[in-house]
């Protein structure tokens, strides 16, 4: 049968229940002095332990760094390998000194008498509050998209009205009267609306709607931290925000500024993408029979060939091509044919010639004279 070791109770330092004090000494004051002296010794001991742990941590970090450097030097045969080996030996010596200090502190703690402040301490405590946690739904992306669509169809005008409110008291009353708006779907719609407004260059309106979105986001985040339904956090949030607490307002404004910056970036990305898609559509419409873009081909032509196309002079084009090196001329002519540029110019020229011939025919016809003119 094992026995319990009661030796640690043999030496207990006390101060508040001693009776052997001198009658001429103020006992309460003596007790306070003794207690304060004991507290000071405990604080000093605590500081020594913290300093030792900090020093040991720094030392271990330094040791790891030197080990890594030494390993790298040995691997690559660097010239400072001898220096690192000496540093490593010094580190190992310092390590034994640190271990000795650690053992000395442990012995000192073991020999320190127990007192009223160290005998009684909270070994383990836990506060349990019974509450009903909100049910968390796990939805697929398709289900989320469908829910968002249904929500917007039903509540779009209400969410937009909330986005236009300007006073905290009005926003609080509106969310209180329309609790169904306190949800992720409202926040999602406000985000999309902010991006659309920025793309339309309605910057001030975007900034205002963004403010209302951050209001809603703070309520939702507060609900997550408290593990309750967001509707229960409407009043607590507005009570705190209207108090104007500096730290809370700084966090709110910081999040608002960061969000507006993200909206500007996202709006620019969407605009650039829309422009690229439009340009690509136009380019696809222009492609010639060989799959080349006539605009791109024209830009790649030598200036002398560009002048021929600008003047719409096929004869001049033929002359220039004849004077060019055969390989270079074949390259450019093939690209012009594949892009349809030559075909377009030929059609234009034939149409012009046809028009000229018709006008010449009209001029060659005998003039018809009316009977009235003869008379």
Tab-separated table of C-alpha atoms in Angstrom:
chain	number	residue	atom	x	y	z
A	1	UNK	CA	0.000	0.000	0.000
A	2	UNK	CA	1.435	3.366	-1.046
A	3	UNK	CA	1.789	6.111	1.539
A	4	UNK	CA	1.164	9.814	1.051
A	5	UNK	CA	4.121	12.155	1.492
A	6	UNK	CA	3.115	14.967	3.842
A	7	UNK	CA	6.602	16.478	4.101
A	8	UNK	CA	5.718	19.495	1.974
A	9	UNK	CA	3.404	20.643	4.770
A	10	UNK	CA	6.193	20.690	7.371
A	11	UNK	CA	7.360	24.216	6.560
A	12	UNK	CA	4.556	26.669	5.853
A	13	UNK	CA	5.217	30.393	5.905
A	14	UNK	CA	2.360	32.207	7.651
A	15	UNK	CA	1.734	35.837	8.486
A	16	UNK	CA	-1.911	36.486	9.196
A	17	UNK	CA	-2.525	34.084	12.103
A	18	UNK	CA	0.583	34.420	14.304
A	19	UNK	CA	0.044	35.177	17.979
A	20	UNK	CA	3.665	35.576	19.157
A	21	UNK	CA	3.987	39.300	18.506
A	22	UNK	CA	5.356	41.932	20.874
A	23	UNK	CA	2.670	43.888	22.745
A	24	UNK	CA	4.269	47.216	21.687
A	25	UNK	CA	4.083	46.342	17.953
A	26	UNK	CA	0.998	47.045	15.945
A	27	UNK	CA	0.029	43.495	14.956
A	28	UNK	CA	-2.077	44.308	11.858
A	29	UNK	CA	0.719	46.465	10.448
A	30	UNK	CA	3.262	43.715	11.116
A	31	UNK	CA	1.089	41.194	9.310
A	32	UNK	CA	0.747	43.545	6.309
A	33	UNK	CA	4.535	44.104	6.182
A	34	UNK	CA	5.227	40.410	6.318
A	35	UNK	CA	2.643	39.672	3.650
A	36	UNK	CA	4.000	42.398	1.391
A	37	UNK	CA	7.539	41.095	1.825
A	38	UNK	CA	6.372	37.610	0.897
A	39	UNK	CA	4.530	38.901	-2.166
A	40	UNK	CA	7.660	40.801	-3.236
A	41	UNK	CA	9.763	37.654	-2.899
A	42	UNK	CA	7.238	35.710	-4.979
A	43	UNK	CA	7.271	38.389	-7.681
A	44	UNK	CA	11.067	38.329	-7.717
A	45	UNK	CA	11.061	34.564	-8.041
A	46	UNK	CA	8.510	34.753	-10.830
A	47	UNK	CA	10.621	37.328	-12.684
A	48	UNK	CA	13.738	35.147	-12.332
A	49	UNK	CA	11.846	32.231	-13.829
A	50	UNK	CA	10.498	34.315	-16.724
A	51	UNK	CA	13.958	35.742	-17.457
A	52	UNK	CA	15.450	32.254	-17.407
A	53	UNK	CA	12.801	30.875	-19.769
A	54	UNK	CA	13.193	33.826	-22.145
A	55	UNK	CA	16.978	33.523	-22.134
A	56	UNK	CA	16.773	29.777	-22.688
A	57	UNK	CA	14.357	30.243	-25.606
A	58	UNK	CA	16.612	32.853	-27.239
A	59	UNK	CA	19.622	30.614	-26.713
A	60	UNK	CA	17.885	27.605	-28.286
A	61	UNK	CA	16.855	29.696	-31.289
A	62	UNK	CA	20.444	30.879	-31.720
A	63	UNK	CA	21.663	27.288	-31.453
A	64	UNK	CA	19.287	26.152	-34.213
A	65	UNK	CA	20.434	29.007	-36.484
A	66	UNK	CA	24.122	28.100	-36.046
A	67	UNK	CA	23.332	24.422	-36.625
A	68	UNK	CA	21.625	25.300	-39.913
A	69	UNK	CA	24.526	27.527	-40.999
A	70	UNK	CA	27.062	24.835	-40.092
A	71	UNK	CA	25.108	22.200	-41.986
A	72	UNK	CA	24.952	24.451	-45.063
A	73	UNK	CA	28.687	25.232	-44.802
A	74	UNK	CA	29.606	21.559	-44.543
A	75	UNK	CA	27.406	20.720	-47.499
A	76	UNK	CA	28.829	23.432	-49.776
A	77	UNK	CA	32.403	23.441	-48.361
A	78	UNK	CA	32.229	27.139	-47.437
A	79	UNK	CA	35.391	28.867	-46.097
A	80	UNK	CA	33.821	29.924	-42.763
A	81	UNK	CA	33.193	26.345	-41.626
A	82	UNK	CA	35.942	26.504	-38.952
A	83	UNK	CA	34.478	29.668	-37.477
A	84	UNK	CA	31.034	28.076	-37.275
A	85	UNK	CA	32.448	24.971	-35.598
A	86	UNK	CA	34.043	27.145	-32.907
A	87	UNK	CA	30.736	28.967	-32.402
A	88	UNK	CA	29.000	25.603	-32.080
A	89	UNK	CA	31.414	24.497	-29.347
A	90	UNK	CA	30.813	27.747	-27.481
A	91	UNK	CA	27.062	27.249	-27.821
A	92	UNK	CA	27.311	23.737	-26.357
A	93	UNK	CA	29.262	25.127	-23.408
A	94	UNK	CA	26.645	27.830	-22.849
A	95	UNK	CA	23.924	25.189	-23.000
A	96	UNK	CA	25.388	23.375	-19.980
A	97	UNK	CA	25.468	26.713	-18.096
A	98	UNK	CA	21.806	27.319	-18.898
A	99	UNK	CA	20.847	23.833	-17.755
A	100	UNK	CA	22.709	24.412	-14.478
A	101	UNK	CA	20.783	27.677	-13.913
A	102	UNK	CA	17.530	25.835	-14.632
A	103	UNK	CA	18.307	23.108	-12.099
A	104	UNK	CA	19.315	25.717	-9.509
A	105	UNK	CA	16.012	27.536	-9.932
A	106	UNK	CA	14.075	24.262	-9.576
A	107	UNK	CA	15.871	23.492	-6.296
A	108	UNK	CA	15.204	27.002	-5.047
A	109	UNK	CA	11.486	26.649	-5.826
A	110	UNK	CA	11.400	23.291	-4.068
A	111	UNK	CA	12.952	24.754	-0.910
A	112	UNK	CA	10.645	27.778	-0.865
A	113	UNK	CA	8.120	27.412	2.035
A	114	UNK	CA	4.445	27.179	1.199
A	115	UNK	CA	2.198	30.065	2.189
A	116	UNK	CA	-1.421	31.053	2.068
A	117	UNK	CA	-1.009	32.361	-1.503
A	118	UNK	CA	0.509	29.129	-2.841
A	119	UNK	CA	-1.363	26.504	-0.827
A	120	UNK	CA	-4.743	27.461	-2.202
A	121	UNK	CA	-5.129	27.878	-5.931
A	122	UNK	CA	-7.714	27.149	-8.568
A	123	UNK	CA	-6.664	23.837	-10.077
A	124	UNK	CA	-9.437	23.537	-12.617
A	125	UNK	CA	-12.544	25.633	-13.156
A	126	UNK	CA	-15.152	25.861	-15.836
A	127	UNK	CA	-18.327	27.882	-16.229
A	128	UNK	CA	-21.134	26.280	-18.167
A	129	UNK	CA	-24.080	28.306	-19.435
A	130	UNK	CA	-26.970	26.380	-20.857
A	131	UNK	CA	-28.103	27.826	-24.160
A	132	UNK	CA	-29.567	26.668	-27.419
A	133	UNK	CA	-26.994	26.927	-30.167
A	134	UNK	CA	-28.315	27.966	-33.562
A	135	UNK	CA	-28.674	25.151	-36.029
A	136	UNK	CA	-25.968	25.342	-38.686
A	137	UNK	CA	-27.061	24.284	-42.156
A	138	UNK	CA	-24.539	22.735	-44.509
A	139	UNK	CA	-25.474	23.690	-48.073
A	140	UNK	CA	-23.872	22.958	-51.420
A	141	UNK	CA	-22.852	25.824	-53.725
A	142	UNK	CA	-25.886	25.136	-55.934
A	143	UNK	CA	-28.210	25.272	-52.914
A	144	UNK	CA	-26.626	28.531	-51.746
A	145	UNK	CA	-27.049	30.075	-55.196
A	146	UNK	CA	-30.674	28.943	-55.353
A	147	UNK	CA	-31.392	30.309	-51.869
A	148	UNK	CA	-29.752	33.628	-52.802
A	149	UNK	CA	-31.876	33.875	-55.938
A	150	UNK	CA	-35.106	33.181	-54.066
A	151	UNK	CA	-34.180	35.665	-51.312
A	152	UNK	CA	-33.336	38.463	-53.762
A	153	UNK	CA	-36.527	37.911	-55.736
A	154	UNK	CA	-38.549	38.275	-52.538
A	155	UNK	CA	-36.583	40.929	-50.610
A	156	UNK	CA	-34.611	42.948	-53.181
A	157	UNK	CA	-36.493	46.220	-52.626
A	158	UNK	CA	-36.286	45.901	-48.833
A	159	UNK	CA	-32.520	45.328	-48.933
A	160	UNK	CA	-32.043	48.300	-51.278
A	161	UNK	CA	-34.061	50.487	-48.926
A	162	UNK	CA	-31.833	49.425	-46.023
A	163	UNK	CA	-28.790	50.250	-48.144
A	164	UNK	CA	-30.061	53.823	-48.592
A	165	UNK	CA	-30.691	54.551	-44.884
A	166	UNK	CA	-28.373	57.105	-43.277
A	167	UNK	CA	-29.078	57.188	-39.541
A	168	UNK	CA	-28.100	54.416	-37.123
A	169	UNK	CA	-31.437	54.669	-35.320
A	170	UNK	CA	-33.302	54.288	-38.641
A	171	UNK	CA	-31.190	51.278	-39.598
A	172	UNK	CA	-31.795	49.652	-36.208
A	173	UNK	CA	-35.546	50.208	-36.404
A	174	UNK	CA	-35.676	48.931	-39.993
A	175	UNK	CA	-33.822	45.699	-39.156
A	176	UNK	CA	-35.972	45.266	-36.067
A	177	UNK	CA	-39.109	45.605	-38.192
A	178	UNK	CA	-37.668	43.352	-40.942
A	179	UNK	CA	-35.636	40.691	-39.091
A	180	UNK	CA	-35.537	38.454	-42.176
A	181	UNK	CA	-32.970	40.877	-43.652
A	182	UNK	CA	-30.385	40.087	-40.953
A	183	UNK	CA	-28.682	37.318	-42.926
A	184	UNK	CA	-25.835	36.471	-45.290
A	185	UNK	CA	-28.090	36.795	-48.341
A	186	UNK	CA	-28.666	40.509	-47.649
A	187	UNK	CA	-24.929	41.056	-47.277
A	188	UNK	CA	-24.264	39.196	-50.537
A	189	UNK	CA	-26.720	41.383	-52.433
A	190	UNK	CA	-25.207	44.580	-50.996
A	191	UNK	CA	-21.730	43.466	-52.104
A	192	UNK	CA	-22.914	42.937	-55.689
A	193	UNK	CA	-24.775	46.247	-55.642
A	194	UNK	CA	-21.637	48.079	-54.456
A	195	UNK	CA	-19.600	46.618	-57.332
A	196	UNK	CA	-22.280	47.572	-59.868
A	197	UNK	CA	-22.407	51.149	-58.519
A	198	UNK	CA	-18.624	51.470	-58.733
A	199	UNK	CA	-18.679	50.195	-62.334
A	200	UNK	CA	-21.299	52.870	-63.098
A	201	UNK	CA	-18.930	55.437	-61.487
A	202	UNK	CA	-21.476	56.278	-58.776
A	203	UNK	CA	-18.704	56.476	-56.177
A	204	UNK	CA	-20.518	58.386	-53.416
A	205	UNK	CA	-23.547	56.115	-53.523
A	206	UNK	CA	-21.273	53.065	-53.497
A	207	UNK	CA	-19.516	54.424	-50.408
A	208	UNK	CA	-22.818	54.850	-48.592
A	209	UNK	CA	-24.148	51.385	-49.462
A	210	UNK	CA	-20.774	49.945	-48.395
A	211	UNK	CA	-21.269	51.562	-44.961
A	212	UNK	CA	-24.603	49.790	-44.571
A	213	UNK	CA	-23.018	46.510	-45.639
A	214	UNK	CA	-20.314	46.803	-42.943
A	215	UNK	CA	-23.070	47.489	-40.394
A	216	UNK	CA	-24.718	44.222	-41.415
A	217	UNK	CA	-21.394	42.352	-41.462
A	218	UNK	CA	-20.529	43.484	-37.928
A	219	UNK	CA	-23.898	42.207	-36.710
A	220	UNK	CA	-23.318	38.838	-38.392
A	221	UNK	CA	-19.774	38.557	-36.984
A	222	UNK	CA	-21.019	39.476	-33.501
A	223	UNK	CA	-23.597	36.694	-33.765
A	224	UNK	CA	-20.888	34.183	-34.726
A	225	UNK	CA	-18.689	35.170	-31.797
A	226	UNK	CA	-21.613	34.892	-29.356
A	227	UNK	CA	-22.950	31.738	-31.046
A	228	UNK	CA	-26.504	33.095	-31.260
A	229	UNK	CA	-28.884	34.015	-34.061
A	230	UNK	CA	-27.942	37.304	-35.832
A	231	UNK	CA	-31.346	38.806	-35.087
A	232	UNK	CA	-30.406	38.818	-31.400
A	233	UNK	CA	-27.361	41.004	-32.108
A	234	UNK	CA	-29.091	43.949	-33.784
A	235	UNK	CA	-29.679	45.934	-30.575
A	236	UNK	CA	-26.268	45.099	-28.971
A	237	UNK	CA	-24.402	46.244	-32.086
A	238	UNK	CA	-26.240	49.557	-32.448
A	239	UNK	CA	-25.943	50.258	-28.710
A	240	UNK	CA	-22.169	49.851	-28.965
A	241	UNK	CA	-21.682	51.704	-32.246
A	242	UNK	CA	-23.735	54.678	-31.041
A	243	UNK	CA	-21.613	54.915	-27.895
A	244	UNK	CA	-18.772	55.919	-30.210
A	245	UNK	CA	-16.106	53.836	-28.462
A	246	UNK	CA	-12.808	54.837	-30.095
A	247	UNK	CA	-11.335	51.361	-30.583
A	248	UNK	CA	-14.607	49.939	-31.916
A	249	UNK	CA	-15.120	52.852	-34.329
A	250	UNK	CA	-11.538	52.539	-35.575
A	251	UNK	CA	-12.097	48.839	-36.309
A	252	UNK	CA	-15.386	49.653	-38.074
A	253	UNK	CA	-13.902	52.422	-40.232
A	254	UNK	CA	-10.836	50.341	-41.031
A	255	UNK	CA	-13.026	47.477	-42.286
A	256	UNK	CA	-15.149	49.945	-44.284
A	257	UNK	CA	-12.109	51.498	-45.995
A	258	UNK	CA	-10.649	48.069	-46.780
A	259	UNK	CA	-13.950	46.904	-48.283
A	260	UNK	CA	-14.314	49.998	-50.489
A	261	UNK	CA	-10.799	49.447	-51.787
A	262	UNK	CA	-11.628	45.815	-52.618
A	263	UNK	CA	-14.785	46.961	-54.437
A	264	UNK	CA	-12.781	49.393	-56.594
A	265	UNK	CA	-10.319	46.653	-57.530
A	266	UNK	CA	-13.095	44.164	-58.293
A	267	UNK	CA	-15.068	46.691	-60.369
A	268	UNK	CA	-11.981	47.500	-62.425
A	269	UNK	CA	-11.343	43.790	-62.995
A	270	UNK	CA	-14.918	43.264	-64.191
A	271	UNK	CA	-14.753	46.284	-66.508
A	272	UNK	CA	-11.448	45.140	-67.988
A	273	UNK	CA	-12.874	41.670	-68.507
A	274	UNK	CA	-16.008	43.066	-70.188
A	275	UNK	CA	-13.864	45.206	-72.516
A	276	UNK	CA	-11.681	42.214	-73.378
A	277	UNK	CA	-14.733	40.076	-74.127
A	278	UNK	CA	-16.234	42.804	-76.350
A	279	UNK	CA	-12.959	43.273	-78.215
A	280	UNK	CA	-12.646	39.518	-78.685
A	281	UNK	CA	-16.199	39.331	-80.084
A	282	UNK	CA	-15.422	42.130	-82.529
A	283	UNK	CA	-12.162	40.429	-83.472
A	284	UNK	CA	-13.952	37.137	-84.158
A	285	UNK	CA	-16.371	38.965	-86.469
A	286	UNK	CA	-13.456	40.455	-88.415
A	287	UNK	CA	-11.538	37.193	-88.940
A	288	UNK	CA	-10.829	36.380	-92.589
A	289	UNK	CA	-11.041	33.017	-94.365
A	290	UNK	CA	-7.613	32.012	-93.033
A	291	UNK	CA	-8.488	32.886	-89.433
A	292	UNK	CA	-6.432	36.106	-89.266
A	293	UNK	CA	-7.604	39.501	-88.048
A	294	UNK	CA	-7.303	42.124	-90.842
A	295	UNK	CA	-6.631	44.883	-88.288
A	296	UNK	CA	-3.720	42.946	-86.761
A	297	UNK	CA	-2.383	42.033	-90.216
A	298	UNK	CA	-2.586	45.658	-91.410
A	299	UNK	CA	-0.663	46.866	-88.328
A	300	UNK	CA	2.108	44.327	-89.071
A	301	UNK	CA	2.581	45.435	-92.710
A	302	UNK	CA	5.509	47.598	-93.856
A	303	UNK	CA	4.572	51.256	-94.237
A	304	UNK	CA	4.809	51.134	-98.027
A	305	UNK	CA	2.150	48.414	-98.157
A	306	UNK	CA	-0.022	50.288	-95.654
A	307	UNK	CA	0.042	53.310	-98.000
A	308	UNK	CA	-1.250	51.133	-100.853
A	309	UNK	CA	-4.198	49.966	-98.758
A	310	UNK	CA	-4.873	53.504	-97.503
A	311	UNK	CA	-4.973	54.792	-101.106
A	312	UNK	CA	-7.015	51.721	-102.197
A	313	UNK	CA	-4.677	51.459	-105.203
A	314	UNK	CA	-4.407	47.816	-106.368
A	315	UNK	CA	-2.078	48.707	-109.262
A	316	UNK	CA	0.338	50.421	-106.872
A	317	UNK	CA	0.087	47.434	-104.513
A	318	UNK	CA	1.006	45.071	-107.365
A	319	UNK	CA	3.966	47.257	-108.293
A	320	UNK	CA	5.259	47.430	-104.688
A	321	UNK	CA	4.891	43.661	-104.233
A	322	UNK	CA	6.785	43.040	-107.493
A	323	UNK	CA	9.687	45.191	-106.280
A	324	UNK	CA	9.898	43.429	-102.848
A	325	UNK	CA	11.976	40.296	-102.205
A	326	UNK	CA	9.883	37.275	-103.207
A	327	UNK	CA	9.906	35.591	-99.762
A	328	UNK	CA	8.875	38.758	-97.954
A	329	UNK	CA	6.209	39.574	-100.537
A	330	UNK	CA	4.737	36.048	-100.346
A	331	UNK	CA	4.594	36.236	-96.545
A	332	UNK	CA	2.661	39.534	-96.501
A	333	UNK	CA	0.355	38.659	-99.396
A	334	UNK	CA	-0.591	35.310	-97.807
A	335	UNK	CA	-1.438	37.026	-94.521
A	336	UNK	CA	-3.513	39.613	-96.385
A	337	UNK	CA	-5.425	36.855	-98.199
A	338	UNK	CA	-5.976	34.857	-94.957
A	339	UNK	CA	-7.317	37.961	-93.228
A	340	UNK	CA	-9.573	38.828	-96.183
A	341	UNK	CA	-7.959	42.263	-96.615
A	342	UNK	CA	-7.156	41.791	-100.310
A	343	UNK	CA	-10.600	40.380	-101.035
A	344	UNK	CA	-12.245	43.381	-99.404
A	345	UNK	CA	-10.066	45.798	-101.372
A	346	UNK	CA	-10.816	43.930	-104.642
A	347	UNK	CA	-14.551	44.120	-103.962
A	348	UNK	CA	-14.310	47.827	-103.229
A	349	UNK	CA	-12.335	48.438	-106.404
A	350	UNK	CA	-14.744	46.391	-108.585
A	351	UNK	CA	-17.718	48.206	-107.052
A	352	UNK	CA	-16.063	51.539	-107.773
A	353	UNK	CA	-15.266	50.473	-111.370
A	354	UNK	CA	-18.817	49.247	-111.859
A	355	UNK	CA	-20.135	52.541	-110.584
A	356	UNK	CA	-17.849	54.488	-112.869
A	357	UNK	CA	-18.909	52.413	-115.929
A	358	UNK	CA	-22.583	52.947	-115.161
A	359	UNK	CA	-22.066	56.663	-114.876
A	360	UNK	CA	-20.180	56.653	-118.208
A	361	UNK	CA	-23.074	54.792	-119.888
A	362	UNK	CA	-25.477	57.384	-118.573
A	363	UNK	CA	-23.354	60.137	-120.128
A	364	UNK	CA	-23.101	58.330	-123.531
A	365	UNK	CA	-26.882	57.954	-123.919
A	366	UNK	CA	-28.545	60.448	-126.340
A	367	UNK	CA	-30.359	63.135	-124.509
A	368	UNK	CA	-34.137	62.783	-124.672
A	369	UNK	CA	-35.857	65.996	-125.562
A	370	UNK	CA	-39.454	66.562	-124.565
A	371	UNK	CA	-42.045	67.948	-126.939
A	372	UNK	CA	-42.503	70.904	-124.690
A	373	UNK	CA	-38.891	71.886	-125.121
A	374	UNK	CA	-39.202	71.682	-128.921
A	375	UNK	CA	-42.208	73.866	-128.921
